[in-house]
CSV table of C-alpha atoms in Angstrom, one decimal:
chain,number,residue,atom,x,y,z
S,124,UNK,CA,10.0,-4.8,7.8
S,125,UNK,CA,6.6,-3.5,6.6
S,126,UNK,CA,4.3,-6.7,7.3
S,127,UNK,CA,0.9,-8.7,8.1
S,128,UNK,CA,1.4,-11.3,10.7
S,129,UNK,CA,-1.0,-14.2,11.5
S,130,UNK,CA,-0.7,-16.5,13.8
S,131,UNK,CA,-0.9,-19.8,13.7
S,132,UNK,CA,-0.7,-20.4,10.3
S,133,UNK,CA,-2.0,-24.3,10.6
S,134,UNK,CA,-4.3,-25.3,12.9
S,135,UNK,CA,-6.4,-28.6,13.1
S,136,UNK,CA,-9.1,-28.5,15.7
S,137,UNK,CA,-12.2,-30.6,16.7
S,138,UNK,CA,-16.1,-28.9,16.2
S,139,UNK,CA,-17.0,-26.6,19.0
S,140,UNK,CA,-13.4,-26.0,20.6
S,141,UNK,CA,-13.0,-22.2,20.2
S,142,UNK,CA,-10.6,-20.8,18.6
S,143,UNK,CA,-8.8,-17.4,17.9
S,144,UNK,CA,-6.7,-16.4,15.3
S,145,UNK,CA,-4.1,-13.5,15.6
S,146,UNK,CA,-3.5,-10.6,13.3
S,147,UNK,CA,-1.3,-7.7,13.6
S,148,UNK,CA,0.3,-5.2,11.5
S,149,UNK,CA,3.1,-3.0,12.0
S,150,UNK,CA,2.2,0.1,9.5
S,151,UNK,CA,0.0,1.9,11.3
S,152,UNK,CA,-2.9,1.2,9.3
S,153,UNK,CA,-6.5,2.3,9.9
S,154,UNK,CA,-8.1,-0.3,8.3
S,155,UNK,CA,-8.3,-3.8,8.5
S,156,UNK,CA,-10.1,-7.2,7.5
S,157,UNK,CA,-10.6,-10.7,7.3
S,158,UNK,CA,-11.0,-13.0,4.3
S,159,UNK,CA,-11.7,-16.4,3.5
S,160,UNK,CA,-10.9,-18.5,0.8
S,161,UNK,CA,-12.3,-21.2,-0.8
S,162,UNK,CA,-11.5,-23.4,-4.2
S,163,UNK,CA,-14.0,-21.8,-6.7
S,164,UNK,CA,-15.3,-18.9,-4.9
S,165,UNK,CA,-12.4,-16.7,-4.4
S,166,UNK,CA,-11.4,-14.6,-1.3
S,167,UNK,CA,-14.9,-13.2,0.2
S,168,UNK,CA,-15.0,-10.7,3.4
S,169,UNK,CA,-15.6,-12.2,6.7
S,170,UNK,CA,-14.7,-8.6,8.8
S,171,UNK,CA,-13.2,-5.3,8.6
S,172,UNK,CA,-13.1,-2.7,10.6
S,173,UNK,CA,-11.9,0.9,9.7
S,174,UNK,CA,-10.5,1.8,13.1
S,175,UNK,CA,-10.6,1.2,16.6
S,176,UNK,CA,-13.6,-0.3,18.1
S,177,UNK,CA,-15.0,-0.1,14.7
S,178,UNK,CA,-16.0,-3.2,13.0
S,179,UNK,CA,-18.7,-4.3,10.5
S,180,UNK,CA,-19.9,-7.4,9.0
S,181,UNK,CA,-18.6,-8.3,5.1
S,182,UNK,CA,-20.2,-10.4,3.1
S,183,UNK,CA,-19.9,-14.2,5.0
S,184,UNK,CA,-20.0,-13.0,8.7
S,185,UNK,CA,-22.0,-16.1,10.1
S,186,UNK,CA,-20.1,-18.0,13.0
S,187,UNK,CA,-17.4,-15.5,13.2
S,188,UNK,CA,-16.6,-12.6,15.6
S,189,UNK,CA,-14.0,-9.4,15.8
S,190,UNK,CA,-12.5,-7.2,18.0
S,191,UNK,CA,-10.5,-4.2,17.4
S,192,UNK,CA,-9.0,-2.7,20.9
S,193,UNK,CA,-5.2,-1.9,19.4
S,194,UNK,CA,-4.4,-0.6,16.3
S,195,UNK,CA,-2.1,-2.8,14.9
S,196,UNK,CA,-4.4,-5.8,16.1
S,197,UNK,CA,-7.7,-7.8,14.9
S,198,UNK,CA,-7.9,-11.4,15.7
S,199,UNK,CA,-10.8,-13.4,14.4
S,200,UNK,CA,-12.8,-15.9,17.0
S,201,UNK,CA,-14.3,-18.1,16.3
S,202,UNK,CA,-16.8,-19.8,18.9
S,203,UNK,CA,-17.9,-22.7,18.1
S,204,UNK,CA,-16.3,-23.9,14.9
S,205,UNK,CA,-17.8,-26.5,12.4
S,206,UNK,CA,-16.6,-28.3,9.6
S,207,UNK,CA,-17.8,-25.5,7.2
S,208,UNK,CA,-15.1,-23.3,8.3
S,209,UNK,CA,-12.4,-25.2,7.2
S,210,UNK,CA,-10.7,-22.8,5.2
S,211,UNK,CA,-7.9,-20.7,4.5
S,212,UNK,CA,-8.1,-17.3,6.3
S,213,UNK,CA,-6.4,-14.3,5.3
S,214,UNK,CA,-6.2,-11.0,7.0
S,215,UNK,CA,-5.4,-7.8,5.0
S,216,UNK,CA,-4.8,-4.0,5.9
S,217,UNK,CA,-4.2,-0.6,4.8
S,218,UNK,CA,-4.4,3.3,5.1
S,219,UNK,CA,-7.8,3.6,4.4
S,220,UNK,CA,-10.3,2.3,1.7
S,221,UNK,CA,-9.7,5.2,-0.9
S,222,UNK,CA,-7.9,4.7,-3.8
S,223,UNK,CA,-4.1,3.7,-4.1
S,224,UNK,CA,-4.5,2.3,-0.7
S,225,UNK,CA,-2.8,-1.3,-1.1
S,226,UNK,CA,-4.0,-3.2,0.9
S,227,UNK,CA,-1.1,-5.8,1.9
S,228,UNK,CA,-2.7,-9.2,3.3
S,229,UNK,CA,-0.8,-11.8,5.6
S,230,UNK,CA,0.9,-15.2,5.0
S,231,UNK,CA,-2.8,-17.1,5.5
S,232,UNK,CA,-3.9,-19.4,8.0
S,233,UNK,CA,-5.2,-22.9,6.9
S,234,UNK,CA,-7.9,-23.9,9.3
S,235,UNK,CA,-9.3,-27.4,9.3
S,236,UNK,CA,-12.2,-28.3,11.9
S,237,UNK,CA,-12.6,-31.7,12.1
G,76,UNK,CA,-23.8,-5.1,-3.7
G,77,UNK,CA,-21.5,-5.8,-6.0
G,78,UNK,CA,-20.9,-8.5,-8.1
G,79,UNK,CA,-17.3,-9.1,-10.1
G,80,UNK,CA,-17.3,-11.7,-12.3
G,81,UNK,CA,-13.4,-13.3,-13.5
G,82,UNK,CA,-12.7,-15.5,-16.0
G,83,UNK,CA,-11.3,-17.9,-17.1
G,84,UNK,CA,-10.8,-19.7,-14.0
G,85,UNK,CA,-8.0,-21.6,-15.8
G,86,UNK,CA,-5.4,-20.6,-18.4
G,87,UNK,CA,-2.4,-22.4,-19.9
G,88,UNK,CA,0.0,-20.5,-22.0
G,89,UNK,CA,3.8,-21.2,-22.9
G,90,UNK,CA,6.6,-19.4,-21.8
G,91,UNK,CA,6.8,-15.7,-24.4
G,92,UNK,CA,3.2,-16.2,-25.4
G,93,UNK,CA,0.3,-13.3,-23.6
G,94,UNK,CA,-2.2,-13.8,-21.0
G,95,UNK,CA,-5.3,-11.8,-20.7
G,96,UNK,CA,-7.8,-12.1,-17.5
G,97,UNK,CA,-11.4,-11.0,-18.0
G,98,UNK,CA,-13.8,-9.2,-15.3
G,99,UNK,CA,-17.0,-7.7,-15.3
G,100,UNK,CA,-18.5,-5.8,-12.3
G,101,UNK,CA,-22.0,-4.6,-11.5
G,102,UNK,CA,-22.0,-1.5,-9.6
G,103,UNK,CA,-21.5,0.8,-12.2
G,104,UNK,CA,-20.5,3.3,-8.8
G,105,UNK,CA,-17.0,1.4,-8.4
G,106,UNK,CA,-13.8,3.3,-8.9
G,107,UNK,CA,-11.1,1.4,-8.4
G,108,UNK,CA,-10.1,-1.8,-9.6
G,109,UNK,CA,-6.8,-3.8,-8.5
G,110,UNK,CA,-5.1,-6.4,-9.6
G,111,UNK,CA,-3.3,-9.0,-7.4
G,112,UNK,CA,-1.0,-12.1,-7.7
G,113,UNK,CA,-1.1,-15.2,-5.2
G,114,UNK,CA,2.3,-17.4,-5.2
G,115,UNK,CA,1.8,-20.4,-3.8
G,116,UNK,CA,1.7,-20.6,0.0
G,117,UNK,CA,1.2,-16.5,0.1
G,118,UNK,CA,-1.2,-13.9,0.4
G,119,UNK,CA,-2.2,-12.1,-1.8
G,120,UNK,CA,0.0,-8.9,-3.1
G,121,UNK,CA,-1.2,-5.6,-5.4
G,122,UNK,CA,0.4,-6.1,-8.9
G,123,UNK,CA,-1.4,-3.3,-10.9
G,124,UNK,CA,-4.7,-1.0,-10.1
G,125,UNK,CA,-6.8,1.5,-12.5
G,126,UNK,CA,-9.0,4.1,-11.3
G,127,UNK,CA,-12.4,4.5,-13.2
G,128,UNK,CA,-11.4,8.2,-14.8
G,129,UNK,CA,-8.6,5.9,-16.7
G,130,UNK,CA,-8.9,3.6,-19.7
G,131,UNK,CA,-5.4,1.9,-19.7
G,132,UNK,CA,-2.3,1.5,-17.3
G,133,UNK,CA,1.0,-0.5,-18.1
G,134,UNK,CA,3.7,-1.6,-16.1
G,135,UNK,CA,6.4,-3.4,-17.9
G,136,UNK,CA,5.0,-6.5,-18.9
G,137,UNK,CA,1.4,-5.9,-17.4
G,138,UNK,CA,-1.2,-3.7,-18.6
G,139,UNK,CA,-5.0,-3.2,-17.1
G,140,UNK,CA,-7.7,-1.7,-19.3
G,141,UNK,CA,-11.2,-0.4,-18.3
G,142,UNK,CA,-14.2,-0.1,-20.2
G,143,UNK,CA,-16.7,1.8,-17.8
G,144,UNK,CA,-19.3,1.4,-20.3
G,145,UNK,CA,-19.3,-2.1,-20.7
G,146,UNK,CA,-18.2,-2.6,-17.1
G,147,UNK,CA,-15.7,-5.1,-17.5
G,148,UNK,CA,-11.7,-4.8,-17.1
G,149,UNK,CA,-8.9,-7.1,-17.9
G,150,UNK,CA,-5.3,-7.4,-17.5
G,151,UNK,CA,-3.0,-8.3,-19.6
G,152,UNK,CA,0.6,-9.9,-19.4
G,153,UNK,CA,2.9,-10.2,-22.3
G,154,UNK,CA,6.4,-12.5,-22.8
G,155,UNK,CA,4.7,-14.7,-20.2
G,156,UNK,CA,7.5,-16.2,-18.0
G,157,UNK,CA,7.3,-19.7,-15.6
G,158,UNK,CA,7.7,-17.0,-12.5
G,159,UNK,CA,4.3,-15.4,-13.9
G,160,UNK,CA,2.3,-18.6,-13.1
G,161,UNK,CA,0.3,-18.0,-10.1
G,162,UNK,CA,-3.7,-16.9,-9.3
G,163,UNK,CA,-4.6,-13.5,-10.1
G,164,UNK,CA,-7.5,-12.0,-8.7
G,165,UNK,CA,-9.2,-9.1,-9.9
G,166,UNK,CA,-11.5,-6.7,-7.4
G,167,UNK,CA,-13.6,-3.7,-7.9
G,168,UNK,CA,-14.5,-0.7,-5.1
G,169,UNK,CA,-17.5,0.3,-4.2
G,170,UNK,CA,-19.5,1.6,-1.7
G,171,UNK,CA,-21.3,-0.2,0.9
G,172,UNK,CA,-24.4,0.3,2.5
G,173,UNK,CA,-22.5,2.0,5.6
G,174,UNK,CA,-20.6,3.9,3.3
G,175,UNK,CA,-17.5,2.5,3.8
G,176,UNK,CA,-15.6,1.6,-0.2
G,177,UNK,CA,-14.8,-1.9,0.4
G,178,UNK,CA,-13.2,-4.5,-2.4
G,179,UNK,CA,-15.3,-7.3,-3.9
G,180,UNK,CA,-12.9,-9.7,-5.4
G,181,UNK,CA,-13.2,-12.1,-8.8
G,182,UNK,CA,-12.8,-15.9,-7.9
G,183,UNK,CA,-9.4,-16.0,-9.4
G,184,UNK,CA,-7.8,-17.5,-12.3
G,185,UNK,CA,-5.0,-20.0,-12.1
G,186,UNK,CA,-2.3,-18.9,-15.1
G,187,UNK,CA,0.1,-21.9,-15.4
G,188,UNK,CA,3.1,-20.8,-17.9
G,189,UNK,CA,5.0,-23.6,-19.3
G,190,UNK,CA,8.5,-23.4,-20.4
């Protein structure tokens, strides 16, 4: 089945402990990206990258980081989380950014940093 | 960058009646606009999408239209059913500074159908 996995999908954690959270598709899409989102303000772009070892900032980047060493995978990690990043975290892919490229997004991950 | 405004941010119809979301975008340079429906407990997932060189597009119950000048687009949902009630968000495509098109999404509206 054609999918967007993340992993974990709850996770309640203290300020400062680092964390990572897993993303990995299985349709051999080019691009990929992270999204947060927040009651009254939508799903905004943490991340994407358009390939391997190609990443660039979206529009809320502060206190995150990316990798992209696979394909198929691009956790987010985050280094020292706060409060402020309690969330819920999508992650999203597709072919490319052209048109009629769905992007399909993951089940979430609801983050809470205590 | 761009800038999509969505409204309203709430809507409450009964069951058989229409629905129609409202966005506005700012970079007259987007193309694409898509459409997509959050369940609860789910990401989100591509419903309906219009490219700028077209005005309408319908699927079954759900219909998008685009009005380049004005630069706002809406969709539209007609014999509403409970299984419609969900947030839809809308997005528009444009280019960013790298040149990469990336999505700017609306802020979602909750549609709540009652039966």
């Amino acid at each position: 089945e054609a999918q967007v996995t993340q992993n974990p999908r709850y996770l309640i954690t203290v300020t400062g402990k680092k964390l990572t959270v897993t993303c990995s598709q299985n349709m051999n899409h080019e691009y990929m990206s992270w999204y947060r989102q927040d009651p009254g303000l939508g799903l905004r772009q943490i991340y994407y990258s358009m390939n391997v070892e190609v990443t660039d900032k979206g529009d809320v980047p502060e206190g995150y980081k990316v990798s992209r060493k696979e394909k198929r995978n691009f956790p987010l990690i985050l280094e020292s989380p706060s409060p402020n990043q309690t969330s819920l975290y999508f992650c999203a892919s597709s072919f490319g950014t052209g048109v009629n490229n769905e992007q399909f997004f993951g089940p979430g991950t609801r983050l809470t940093v205590l | 960058g761009e800038n999509v405004e969505q409204h309203p941010s709430t809507l409450s119809v009964q069951e058989g009646d229409s629905a129609v979301i409202k966005c506005t975008y700012s970079d007259s340079a987007s193309n694409y606009f898509p459409w997509y429906k959050q369940e609860l407990g789910k990401g989100p997932q591509l419903i309906i999408d219009i490219r700028s060189n077209v005005g309408e597009k319908k699927d079954q119950r759900i219909a998008v239209t685009l009005n380049k000048t004005a630069k706002h687009f809406s969709l539209h949902i007609t014999e509403t059913q409970p299984e419609d009630s969900a947030v839809y968000f809308c997005a528009a495509r444009s280019r960013r500074p790298g040149g990469s098109y990336i999505p700017t999404f609306g802020r979602g509206t909750s549609l709540i159908v009652h039966p």
